[in-house]
Every structure is written in C-alpha cells, then in structure tokens.
XYZ file of C-alpha atoms in Angstrom:
608
model
C 0.000 0.000 0.000
C 2.635 2.549 1.147
C 1.523 6.139 0.478
C 2.239 9.801 -0.076
C 3.644 12.445 2.262
C 5.331 15.834 2.260
C 5.004 19.480 3.148
C 4.687 22.934 1.612
C 6.227 26.052 3.079
C 9.469 26.879 4.830
C 11.200 23.767 6.156
C 14.355 21.692 5.859
C 14.212 18.968 3.218
C 15.918 16.452 5.522
C 12.711 15.328 7.309
C 11.256 13.819 4.122
C 13.354 10.702 4.724
C 11.843 10.196 8.190
C 8.346 10.761 6.835
C 8.976 8.261 4.040
C 10.015 5.618 6.569
C 6.605 5.960 8.185
C 4.749 5.168 4.942
C 6.951 2.214 3.983
C 7.719 0.479 7.272
C 5.297 -2.405 6.672
C 5.985 -3.208 3.017
C 9.480 -1.737 2.397
C 8.479 -0.185 -0.932
C 10.885 1.849 -3.034
C 10.464 5.576 -2.422
C 10.543 8.392 -4.954
C 11.143 11.897 -3.623
C 11.110 15.423 -4.971
C 12.536 18.306 -2.953
C 12.809 22.065 -3.398
C 13.197 25.088 -1.154
C 9.410 25.520 -1.063
C 8.394 21.939 -0.253
C 9.054 18.245 -0.551
C 7.230 15.064 -1.559
C 7.750 11.344 -1.043
C 5.595 8.640 -2.617
C 5.876 4.850 -2.556
C 3.898 1.749 -3.505
C 4.541 -1.968 -3.681
C 3.323 -2.028 -7.287
C 3.379 0.482 -10.128
C 1.180 3.124 -8.544
C 3.781 5.881 -8.203
C 4.629 8.866 -10.375
C 6.526 12.111 -9.674
C 7.122 15.222 -11.763
C 9.411 18.128 -10.898
C 10.511 21.307 -12.642
C 11.766 24.693 -11.409
C 8.312 25.834 -10.334
C 6.467 22.805 -9.004
C 6.509 19.359 -7.455
C 3.771 16.875 -8.364
C 3.180 13.354 -7.053
C 0.438 10.793 -7.733
C -0.044 7.703 -5.590
C -2.334 5.000 -6.957
C -3.768 4.133 -10.344
C -5.312 7.276 -11.787
C -6.406 7.740 -15.398
C -7.542 10.801 -17.342
C -10.876 10.771 -19.122
C -9.748 13.915 -20.981
C -8.246 12.617 -24.247
C -5.514 15.270 -24.518
C -4.330 14.779 -20.939
C -4.541 11.010 -21.323
C -2.147 11.256 -24.280
C 0.273 13.394 -22.249
C 0.079 10.849 -19.426
C 0.799 8.038 -21.865
C 3.930 9.802 -23.144
C 5.250 11.535 -20.036
C 3.492 10.064 -17.010
C 0.367 10.874 -15.013
C 2.137 13.427 -12.767
C 3.383 15.450 -15.754
C -0.107 15.407 -17.277
C -1.595 16.475 -13.947
C 0.788 19.437 -13.783
C -0.329 20.559 -17.252
C -3.989 19.950 -16.534
C -3.938 21.872 -13.264
C -2.164 24.800 -14.917
C -5.028 25.064 -17.440
C -8.092 23.934 -15.503
C -7.123 24.469 -11.872
C -9.137 22.180 -9.562
C -11.608 21.375 -12.361
C -8.966 18.970 -13.654
C -9.798 16.514 -10.854
C -13.207 15.805 -12.370
C -11.370 14.365 -15.384
C -9.492 11.847 -13.227
C -10.720 8.301 -12.780
C -9.445 5.468 -10.621
C -8.019 5.237 -7.111
C -5.439 7.818 -6.080
C -4.112 10.515 -3.784
C -2.158 13.436 -5.218
C -0.233 16.559 -4.291
C 0.715 19.616 -6.356
C 3.157 22.117 -4.804
C 3.652 25.305 -6.808
C 6.279 27.950 -6.083
C 4.949 30.564 -8.519
C 1.365 30.572 -7.272
C 2.399 29.990 -3.663
C -0.158 27.226 -3.463
C -0.377 23.563 -2.503
C -3.212 21.345 -3.716
C -4.187 17.899 -2.417
C -6.947 15.543 -3.590
C -8.107 11.934 -3.212
C -10.274 9.644 -5.313
C -14.063 9.518 -5.397
C -14.450 6.587 -2.996
C -11.623 7.539 -0.637
C -9.644 4.346 -1.210
C -6.368 6.287 -0.884
C -6.486 8.402 2.302
C -4.706 11.691 2.897
C -4.380 13.609 6.183
C -3.122 17.155 6.706
C -2.167 19.659 9.370
C -1.435 23.387 9.230
C 1.060 25.282 11.394
C 1.229 28.943 10.363
C 2.503 29.071 6.789
C 3.377 25.370 6.743
C 1.194 22.531 5.411
C 2.213 18.993 6.384
C 0.397 16.037 4.846
C 0.566 12.268 4.636
C -1.421 9.177 3.814
C -0.961 8.162 7.453
C -0.924 10.081 10.704
C 2.401 8.419 11.450
C 3.989 10.224 8.493
C 2.793 13.580 9.792
C 3.978 12.699 13.297
C 7.475 12.071 11.878
C 7.753 15.717 10.819
C 10.184 17.562 13.161
C 8.472 19.615 15.808
C 5.096 17.954 15.342
C 3.845 16.769 18.711
C 0.618 14.859 18.192
C -1.971 15.453 20.849
C -4.795 12.960 21.245
C -8.229 14.452 20.651
C -10.431 13.318 23.544
C -13.585 13.724 21.478
C -12.098 11.353 18.898
C -11.727 8.681 21.584
C -15.418 8.972 22.410
C -16.284 8.867 18.712
C -14.096 5.779 18.308
C -15.882 3.861 21.050
C -19.210 4.914 19.512
C -18.365 4.042 15.883
C -15.490 1.550 16.447
C -13.396 3.872 14.250
C -12.731 7.623 14.035
C -14.938 9.064 11.277
C -13.498 11.500 8.733
C -12.796 14.354 8.437
C -11.642 14.040 12.056
C -8.659 12.013 13.241
C -7.396 10.843 16.613
C -4.965 13.786 16.624
C -6.058 17.320 17.455
C -5.405 19.701 14.576
C -5.113 16.955 11.954
C -7.892 16.260 9.474
C -8.552 13.822 6.631
C -9.847 14.554 3.167
C -13.288 13.173 2.391
C -13.961 11.092 -0.742
C -13.998 13.245 -3.867
C -12.537 16.194 -1.970
C -9.646 18.523 -2.763
C -7.744 21.021 -0.624
C -5.975 24.224 -1.536
C -3.460 25.879 0.796
C -2.145 29.397 0.278
C -0.885 32.103 2.638
C -1.575 29.926 5.642
C -5.211 29.317 4.728
C -6.888 26.019 3.885
C -9.965 25.712 1.698
C -11.647 22.439 0.772
C -14.099 21.656 -1.997
C -15.751 18.684 -3.694
C -14.943 17.837 -7.287
C -17.333 14.855 -7.126
C -20.348 13.808 -5.072
C -22.700 10.851 -5.384
C -25.852 12.014 -7.168
C -28.727 9.633 -7.846
C -30.939 9.537 -10.946
C -33.985 8.146 -9.158
C -36.582 8.304 -11.919
C -34.642 6.617 -14.714
C -36.387 3.547 -16.139
C -34.682 1.165 -18.583
C -35.442 -2.397 -19.695
C -33.853 -5.102 -17.572
C -31.877 -6.702 -20.452
C -30.301 -3.340 -21.247
C -29.439 -2.756 -17.587
C -27.982 -6.224 -17.208
C -25.753 -5.862 -20.276
C -24.502 -2.465 -19.108
C -23.874 -3.692 -15.564
C -21.903 -6.748 -16.636
C -19.918 -4.674 -19.120
C -18.793 -2.015 -16.620
C -18.066 -4.568 -13.909
C -16.112 -6.814 -16.280
C -14.113 -3.813 -17.526
C -13.303 -2.822 -13.957
C -12.052 -6.320 -13.144
C -10.036 -6.344 -16.386
C -8.300 -3.098 -15.419
C -7.494 -4.490 -11.964
C -6.198 -7.739 -13.472
C -3.360 -5.775 -15.056
C -1.807 -4.890 -11.683
C 0.800 -7.647 -11.590
C 0.070 -11.148 -10.295
C -3.545 -10.885 -9.148
C -5.741 -12.965 -6.848
C -9.079 -12.446 -5.147
C -10.544 -12.612 -1.667
C -13.283 -15.250 -1.636
C -15.676 -15.249 1.313
C -18.430 -17.083 -0.575
C -20.676 -14.015 -0.680
C -22.124 -12.524 -3.843
C -19.500 -9.795 -4.242
C -16.314 -11.799 -3.767
C -17.720 -14.701 -5.788
C -18.602 -12.367 -8.661
C -15.119 -10.826 -8.668
C -13.487 -14.266 -8.583
C -15.614 -15.493 -11.478
C -14.968 -12.429 -13.606
C -11.238 -12.517 -12.847
C -10.991 -15.985 -14.359
C -13.098 -14.878 -17.319
C -11.054 -11.777 -18.214
C -7.665 -13.453 -17.755
C -8.610 -16.695 -19.472
C -7.070 -18.766 -16.693
C -8.238 -20.035 -13.284
C -8.336 -17.216 -10.758
C -6.295 -17.512 -7.602
C -8.700 -17.270 -4.677
C -8.138 -17.092 -0.920
C -10.510 -17.842 1.931
C -10.459 -17.795 5.720
C -12.334 -20.180 7.992
C -12.897 -20.613 11.729
C -13.338 -23.742 13.806
C -16.318 -22.111 15.496
C -19.981 -22.952 15.038
C -21.939 -20.220 13.278
C -18.853 -18.366 12.001
C -17.383 -20.598 9.315
C -18.437 -19.775 5.748
C -15.882 -21.939 3.983
C -18.624 -24.135 2.502
C -19.826 -21.275 0.297
C -16.314 -20.254 -0.697
C -15.733 -23.834 -1.836
C -18.987 -23.797 -3.826
C -17.825 -20.671 -5.670
C -14.311 -22.056 -6.160
C -15.646 -25.277 -7.697
C -18.174 -23.406 -9.832
C -15.545 -21.118 -11.360
C -12.687 -23.615 -11.289
C -10.399 -21.347 -9.283
C -6.999 -22.184 -7.815
C -8.336 -22.084 -4.315
C -6.400 -21.643 -1.066
C -7.737 -21.838 2.482
C -6.525 -21.003 5.957
C -8.237 -21.532 9.283
C -7.533 -18.748 11.768
C -6.898 -19.917 15.335
C -7.111 -18.084 18.664
C -3.294 -18.125 18.776
C -3.274 -16.318 15.418
C -5.484 -13.631 16.915
C -3.129 -13.140 19.867
C -0.186 -12.694 17.479
C -2.068 -10.304 15.209
C -3.461 -7.919 17.831
C -0.322 -5.793 18.449
C 0.687 -5.907 14.775
C -2.703 -4.628 13.627
C -2.724 -1.908 16.276
C 0.696 -0.784 15.038
C -0.293 -0.777 11.361
C -3.472 1.254 11.851
C -2.541 4.893 12.359
C -5.471 5.504 14.690
C -7.636 3.280 16.889
C -9.637 0.804 14.843
C -12.122 -1.603 16.367
C -13.334 -3.828 13.524
C -12.137 -7.303 14.558
C -12.520 -8.700 11.032
C -9.215 -6.958 10.253
C -7.634 -10.116 11.728
C -9.031 -12.657 9.222
C -8.523 -10.133 6.432
C -4.841 -9.907 7.370
C -4.377 -13.677 7.421
C -6.153 -14.000 4.091
C -3.862 -11.367 2.559
C -0.847 -13.073 4.126
C -1.928 -16.354 2.543
C -2.080 -14.705 -0.886
C 1.260 -12.962 -0.368
C 2.877 -16.308 0.401
C 1.461 -17.666 -2.853
C 3.221 -14.967 -4.893
C 0.237 -12.673 -5.404
C 1.039 -8.962 -5.766
C -2.503 -7.540 -5.803
C -5.673 -8.869 -4.187
C -9.109 -7.938 -5.487
C -11.674 -7.182 -2.796
C -15.427 -7.271 -3.255
C -16.092 -4.303 -0.975
C -18.734 -1.791 -2.022
C -21.485 -4.021 -3.358
C -23.707 -3.642 -0.304
C -23.414 0.142 -0.302
C -23.980 0.517 -4.050
C -26.660 -2.088 -4.703
C -28.595 -2.434 -1.430
C -27.182 -5.454 0.376
C -27.214 -4.631 4.087
C -29.963 -6.289 6.123
C -30.771 -3.043 7.940
C -32.107 -1.607 4.669
C -34.978 -4.086 4.758
C -35.637 -3.329 8.429
C -35.756 0.424 7.777
C -38.135 -0.152 4.886
C -40.519 -1.917 7.280
C -40.273 0.965 9.734
C -40.948 3.442 6.926
C -44.308 1.798 6.221
C -45.447 3.303 9.510
C -43.359 6.483 9.689
C -44.554 7.539 6.205
C -48.213 7.436 7.223
C -49.882 10.864 7.507
C -49.011 12.408 10.920
C -52.690 13.080 11.622
C -53.461 9.382 11.275
C -50.531 8.287 13.438
C -50.804 10.942 16.137
C -54.540 11.362 16.168
C -55.778 7.796 15.920
C -53.293 4.903 15.856
C -50.933 5.862 18.689
C -53.530 7.006 21.254
C -55.328 3.692 20.841
C -52.252 1.451 20.569
C -50.397 2.878 23.562
C -53.502 2.775 25.768
C -53.521 -1.030 25.505
C -51.481 -3.289 27.806
C -47.961 -4.081 26.533
C -48.392 -7.831 26.172
C -47.888 -10.377 23.370
C -48.684 -9.064 19.876
C -49.744 -5.671 21.224
C -46.361 -5.230 22.906
C -44.549 -6.088 19.680
C -46.676 -3.571 17.788
C -45.918 -0.887 20.363
C -42.168 -1.548 20.146
C -42.365 -1.435 16.367
C -44.134 1.928 16.473
C -41.692 3.390 19.001
C -38.785 2.461 16.751
C -40.557 3.689 13.618
C -41.346 7.033 15.283
C -37.636 7.855 15.621
C -36.340 10.133 12.854
C -33.607 8.982 10.510
C -30.711 8.479 10.951
C -31.210 8.072 14.729
C -33.531 5.154 13.966
C -30.810 3.680 11.768
C -28.424 3.457 14.698
C -30.739 2.606 17.575
C -28.834 -0.591 18.375
C -25.531 1.214 18.934
C -23.547 -0.681 21.578
C -22.337 2.381 23.486
C -25.825 3.874 23.595
C -27.254 0.567 24.829
C -24.688 0.275 27.601
C -24.963 3.970 28.489
C -22.001 6.409 28.180
C -22.160 7.197 31.907
C -21.747 3.498 32.691
C -18.736 3.157 30.389
C -16.707 6.361 30.755
C -15.352 8.174 33.794
C -17.186 11.367 34.790
C -14.063 13.460 34.142
C -13.694 12.100 30.621
C -17.388 12.599 29.819
C -17.161 16.209 31.004
C -14.509 16.851 28.323
C -16.506 15.569 25.328
C -19.783 16.133 23.539
C -21.758 12.893 23.813
C -24.188 14.121 21.158
C -21.574 14.712 18.491
C -21.768 11.251 16.865
C -25.505 11.687 16.282
C -24.924 15.205 14.975
C -22.258 13.972 12.562
C -24.538 11.226 11.278
C -27.502 13.572 10.892
C -25.409 16.061 8.923
C -24.169 13.364 6.552
C -27.599 11.805 6.123
C -29.371 15.068 5.340
C -26.655 16.324 2.992
C -27.046 13.362 0.650
C -28.278 14.081 -2.869
C -31.125 11.578 -2.722
C -34.890 11.699 -2.378
C -35.622 8.065 -1.523
C -34.963 6.210 1.715
C -32.809 3.494 0.158
C -30.534 5.939 -1.673
C -30.151 8.137 1.412
C -29.104 5.040 3.371
C -26.697 3.981 0.629
C -25.068 7.420 0.494
C -24.804 7.439 4.286
C -23.161 4.003 4.308
C -20.737 4.916 1.544
C -19.098 7.133 4.144
C -19.589 5.462 7.533
C -19.567 1.795 6.549
C -17.315 1.833 3.488
C -14.849 4.744 3.507
C -14.455 5.056 7.274
C -14.576 1.362 8.148
C -14.370 -1.379 5.521
C -11.808 0.205 3.197
C -9.302 1.040 5.969
C -9.813 -2.458 7.376
C -8.905 -4.202 4.120
C -6.299 -1.687 2.968
C -4.334 -1.647 6.232
C -4.575 -5.421 6.673
C -3.167 -5.879 3.164
C -0.440 -3.329 3.864
C 0.568 -5.293 6.962
C 0.763 -8.415 4.809
C 2.853 -6.543 2.207
C 0.352 -6.813 -0.636
C -1.632 -4.356 -2.756
C -5.435 -4.337 -2.853
C -7.879 -3.133 -5.480
C -11.682 -2.780 -5.359
C -13.257 -3.395 -8.790
C -16.841 -2.850 -7.594
C -15.795 0.693 -6.670
C -14.645 1.486 -10.188
C -16.022 4.846 -11.304
C -18.158 3.368 -14.097
C -19.701 0.819 -11.713
C -20.436 3.547 -9.159
C -22.035 5.709 -11.856
C -24.169 2.766 -12.977
C -25.403 2.161 -9.427
C -26.327 5.834 -9.051
C -28.508 5.607 -12.166
C -30.285 2.417 -11.063
C -33.899 2.864 -9.966
C -34.289 2.673 -6.150
C -36.752 -0.223 -6.410
C -34.125 -2.310 -8.169
C -31.783 -2.019 -5.196
C -34.321 -2.803 -2.502
C -37.567 -4.296 -3.746
C -39.792 -4.386 -0.693
C -37.557 -6.256 1.730
C -35.617 -8.084 -1.008
C -31.986 -6.988 -0.847
C -29.811 -6.498 -3.951
C -32.780 -7.253 -6.178
C -31.164 -6.193 -9.473
C -27.665 -7.383 -8.579
C -28.794 -10.929 -7.823
C -31.183 -11.094 -10.766
C -28.496 -9.878 -13.175
C -26.035 -12.488 -11.922
C -28.431 -15.430 -11.873
C -26.900 -18.092 -14.060
C -23.409 -16.690 -13.542
C -23.238 -17.243 -9.782
C -24.214 -20.554 -8.175
C -27.805 -20.497 -6.889
C -26.622 -21.386 -3.375
C -24.651 -18.135 -3.190
C -27.428 -15.959 -4.582
C -29.889 -17.280 -2.001
C -27.550 -17.480 1.018
C -27.952 -15.089 3.926
C -25.320 -12.420 4.411
C -22.384 -13.252 6.686
C -18.796 -12.145 6.041
C -15.414 -12.445 7.774
C -16.723 -12.076 11.341
C -14.252 -13.108 14.061
C -15.510 -15.411 16.880
C -13.573 -13.336 19.411
C -16.178 -13.379 22.178
C -16.571 -17.147 21.918
C -12.814 -17.796 21.988
C -12.339 -15.285 24.805
C -14.250 -17.583 27.123
C -11.899 -20.553 26.723
C -8.517 -19.484 25.313
C -6.148 -18.429 28.101
C -3.582 -16.418 26.028
C -6.436 -14.454 24.447
C -7.927 -13.831 27.885
C -4.521 -12.658 29.101
C -3.847 -10.122 26.337
C -7.382 -8.753 26.710
C -7.112 -8.531 30.505
C -3.649 -6.965 30.395
C -4.818 -4.392 27.867
C -7.940 -3.440 29.796
C -6.051 -3.302 33.077
C -3.612 -0.802 31.582
C -6.496 1.136 30.033
C -7.884 1.718 33.532
C -4.825 3.850 34.316
C -5.685 6.287 31.527
C -8.898 7.311 33.351
C -10.987 7.129 30.194
C -13.143 4.112 30.997
C -14.570 3.414 34.448
C -12.551 0.733 36.252
C -15.806 -0.727 37.563
C -17.132 -1.148 34.033
C -13.964 -2.932 32.920
C -14.178 -5.268 35.928
C -17.820 -6.082 35.185
C -17.036 -6.537 31.504
C -14.231 -9.041 32.080
C -15.621 -10.895 35.086
C -19.303 -11.238 34.274
C -20.634 -9.746 31.039
C -18.524 -11.733 28.551
C -19.592 -15.005 30.201
C -23.282 -14.140 29.935
C -23.297 -12.873 26.331
C -19.972 -13.526 24.596
C -20.786 -12.071 21.183
C -22.406 -8.875 22.457
C -19.977 -7.906 25.211
C -17.000 -9.418 23.398
C -17.328 -6.580 20.879
C -16.802 -3.995 23.607
C -13.818 -5.927 24.983
C -12.274 -5.887 21.525
C -12.929 -2.173 20.974
C -11.409 -1.174 24.322
C -8.517 -3.627 24.003
C -7.584 -2.217 20.585
C -7.739 1.317 21.983
C -5.144 0.424 24.613
C -3.085 -1.511 22.065
C -3.052 1.545 19.810
C -1.800 3.703 22.689
C 0.979 1.189 23.342
C 2.094 0.605 19.775
C 2.167 4.308 18.960
C 3.696 5.310 22.314
C 0.943 7.824 22.819
C -0.331 9.253 26.081
C -3.438 11.187 27.016
C-alpha cells in the first residue's frame, strides 16, 4: 500500500526521509522523492502506482492508479506520465482537472509561482490523505504516522475522537485521533495558500432516481462495466481475489478468471467455530468457477499474534475485529506470490445489500403514514392497551418507527445501549460532547443528494460503513501483509451505474440487492445468490471464554487502560468478570474495541 507524504512552506528537506520511513515500514516499498526550497514530496507503492514530476516551479506526485478521461491529458500521461499530465492539466483547468481523473489515487501539487499547494483523493476515498497546518506550513501524509514524523510535530490525542471511536469503532473522517489533523473526504480537494486552507468537492454521489430502462439493457450495461473494472485491476501484476463465498467476492473471482482466461487464484479464511465458518460457500464458488483455491483456518493463537501488529499498522484506533481474518487471508495470498488482491467491498453500499435496509423499509411503512393518522388515531389507541404479546410487539415497532432517521438507523448502537455514563469516567465525559456522533450522522444523512430512503441510506453508508470502516480495514490489513489491494466494484463506471439504477431495483420491498442478484443469476451458483449475508466475522467473544492467552492479552490491555482514566474501572471489571460469560458475542465486541484502543496507545507510544 505505502503512500504519499510531504510538506509545503518553509522547512528543511531532511525530514522527508523520516516521513517516508513511516509510509513504507510495513511493506518496504521503493520511495521516490522530490525536494525544493518551497516543499518536498515522497511517494511509494509496492506495485506500479507511483509517479513524480518536478521542474523549477512545481513538485507533483500521484499515488495510486489514476487515469484521465480527458483525451488530450490522457495522451500526455501516456507519453510523459500521469504526474506530468496532472501538472499541465492543473495549470489550465485548476481544480476542475480533478473531475477528469478516474481510478483510485491521492495526489499533491506544490507550486512555487502561485504559492499554493493542492491535495486531492479519489471519489471513494480508497487512498487516504491527512493534513495539518502550522502557520505558513502545510504537512500532509497518507498516514498520521507520516505527519507525526515531521520535526516539531507533537501529536496530541483528541479526547472527542476517543469517544467517537468507542461509539463508531473507528474515528470518522474528516476528524482524526490527533487534534489539529484532518482527513480529506472522498472526492474532496484542498488548496493551501498564505496559511489558509480551503476544501471543496470535485465529485459527489448524485442519484438519478426516476430513470427507467429495460432489464436486459441494464444487465448488459452492468456486466460490461463490472467486467471492464475487473479487467483493469487484473493488469496490476500477479492478481488474486478474496473469496468469502458471498455474492461480491464470488462475482469478482468469477470475472477474474473470465477476463484473464485462466483459473483465478482465490483465498478464503475459515474458523473452527460454530456459526462463524463460511468456507462451505467459498468452496462452492471455487468449484463453480474452477479457481486455484487456497484456504486457511484462523486460530485463537493467530489472533493473539495479530493484535499488536494490527494496532501498530493502523494509524489511529480501529475496532473492527474482522481486520484479523482479512490480514491472514492477505498473508496467505502474499505467500502464494500474489502482488494484488481484489476485494469485493462496495457491493452492499452501491446495490442495497445490508440487512438493515430491509428493516428500515418496514419501519418506513409506519413512519410515512400521515401524521394526523398516526398521532390522532393509531398511537392514542395502541399505547392505551397493555404491553403484552402481539400488542407489545406492535408498540415496540411503532416506538422504533417514530424515531427520525438516521437516529432510527443506529438505535442498536452498543455504546448507547450500555450507556455512556456506565462506560466512561465522569471526568472524561465532562470533556466531550456525547451528542456529536448523532450530529455527525444527521449532517451526513441530510446532505445526501437523494430523495428516496434506500438511496439516502446507501449514500450514508458509503461514508460510515465503506470509507471510514471497511476500506481502511482491508487496505491496512493488506499493507501489513505486504500486498496491494484493489476494489473493482468501486470502479467509477460501476459507481455511476449504481447511481442511475432505480431505487426499487436495489431494494424491492424487503428483497436486498434485487437487481444485482437477478443480473447475476446463471453466472453465480444459486446457493450463493440465495444465502444469507455473513462475512469475515471473528468469533472473538466465543474464543475469549476458553482461550487463556487471548484472555490474558485482553485482561492486560484493559487493566492498563484503567490507568488512563478514560473508561470506568468498575465497568472494565464487570465486563471481564461477568458480562462476557453471559453474552460472549455482544460484550465481546466492547472488549475488543477497548482492548484495541489500549493496544493503539501502546504501539504508537501515545499518552493522554
């Protein structure tokens, strides 16, 4: 994975080497640098996704696999490189040039003559970029660790970000765990001049919700854009594919074999734990497509080994435990000689695959009724009846349905269920805004360019589920394994197709992925099309009850976390002594989230 880093302003060029170490310490990629008296850049990648251009007036770097849709700039890129073409395009079109870029990338343009620095990332945010401003100096990097390596930068932990992390199990952009450091949002650019930062969007998801086309036409278009996206990804060296046995990974694996004309290399993870192992479906897909299939069963000992390594690789606290199986899957592929893994991420958020979409549709059947009918007739009668049996279920349904979106969307949040006052110390709670997570979600939800419930939920999840959670999980896990990752379903043409798809073809009543599954019937095995959604979930809570080394690392971590006076010692004691035994899956999630917070503090030698 590696990354991009640098600065713009008055500084010594020597620190670029230290910053470059931070972006290459897990995969040891070759680094390309460009230095001048007005700034410096370093960019690295394990594959071919690096280009640098320098002349007397500017430094330009591109990290990733960007392409120009503008024919003239595409020709310049073909002859002289993408960074050279970007320099020319920005000189003529300024920030409008970013709308002509396609693919996954992060970029930086430092210009002496205009006294301006410009940063941008791709439309889905697959290549992150953080930044910090100190007077007339802009420091930036694809990781917080790169920024922290800049001389004189003393990262201070943002207490609000810790609260947000425990709420979301990650720190949502544009915030970071460090005070004064922000992240670019998907499709966003930044300009810095005279000590001032301005951000703007060169792309936003916009839905064409009234477009109606015949199914055969839609199917042909869908398969064409998806196949083209896989074909582009297949050119990134020796390529393999994650294979969980779900619709997305199975589709990518099948298309990879089709576009290359040879059996795809596929990689799956299993668990010796009832209710967690999905290897059966991965094997069905592997047999169906004739892949060169590889399997690995993750053990509790593997988890113990991975915990500190994952905490070190992630530049801020990250609480999604499925990073562990993702890492071992990537490691398996790396050992087989694969250079780039194809992930199936994005299908749920583009085509309506999350089970909560169906649940929210059912709630909307009530919430969309005329207020006069609900408030004046149904609720006075319903809530006057005793809360027993079917009546009680109806009352609970109505109470949930009465909540506005997106609060209703998140009403099973673990921290909210446990109660912030029961989890955090009074002193810590006094220093944060406990309502900020809901405010952040409401702002995102209501800023979406969508009129229908399903598209508003999809746009919301593109940020919180995909960009803030799933993409960092897979990207960082692959970086730790020393392998590149690419996401064909997030190709720009596929994303544009999903935006033009009628809402009822994404969620038809309570039927998830209606169009996606119908279009792939006959290509995918029927067992995979009809299977319930699962994924790479880790049986951490179950193993925590019986595996002593796992118990020890969790207990040691939570014991040390007590000393930071963030979480109530009494809550940690209850969590480890009683709660996990009574409901391993539910409370095991909170153990993992808090354990990884402490592990992040340790691995990054950070105090609060």
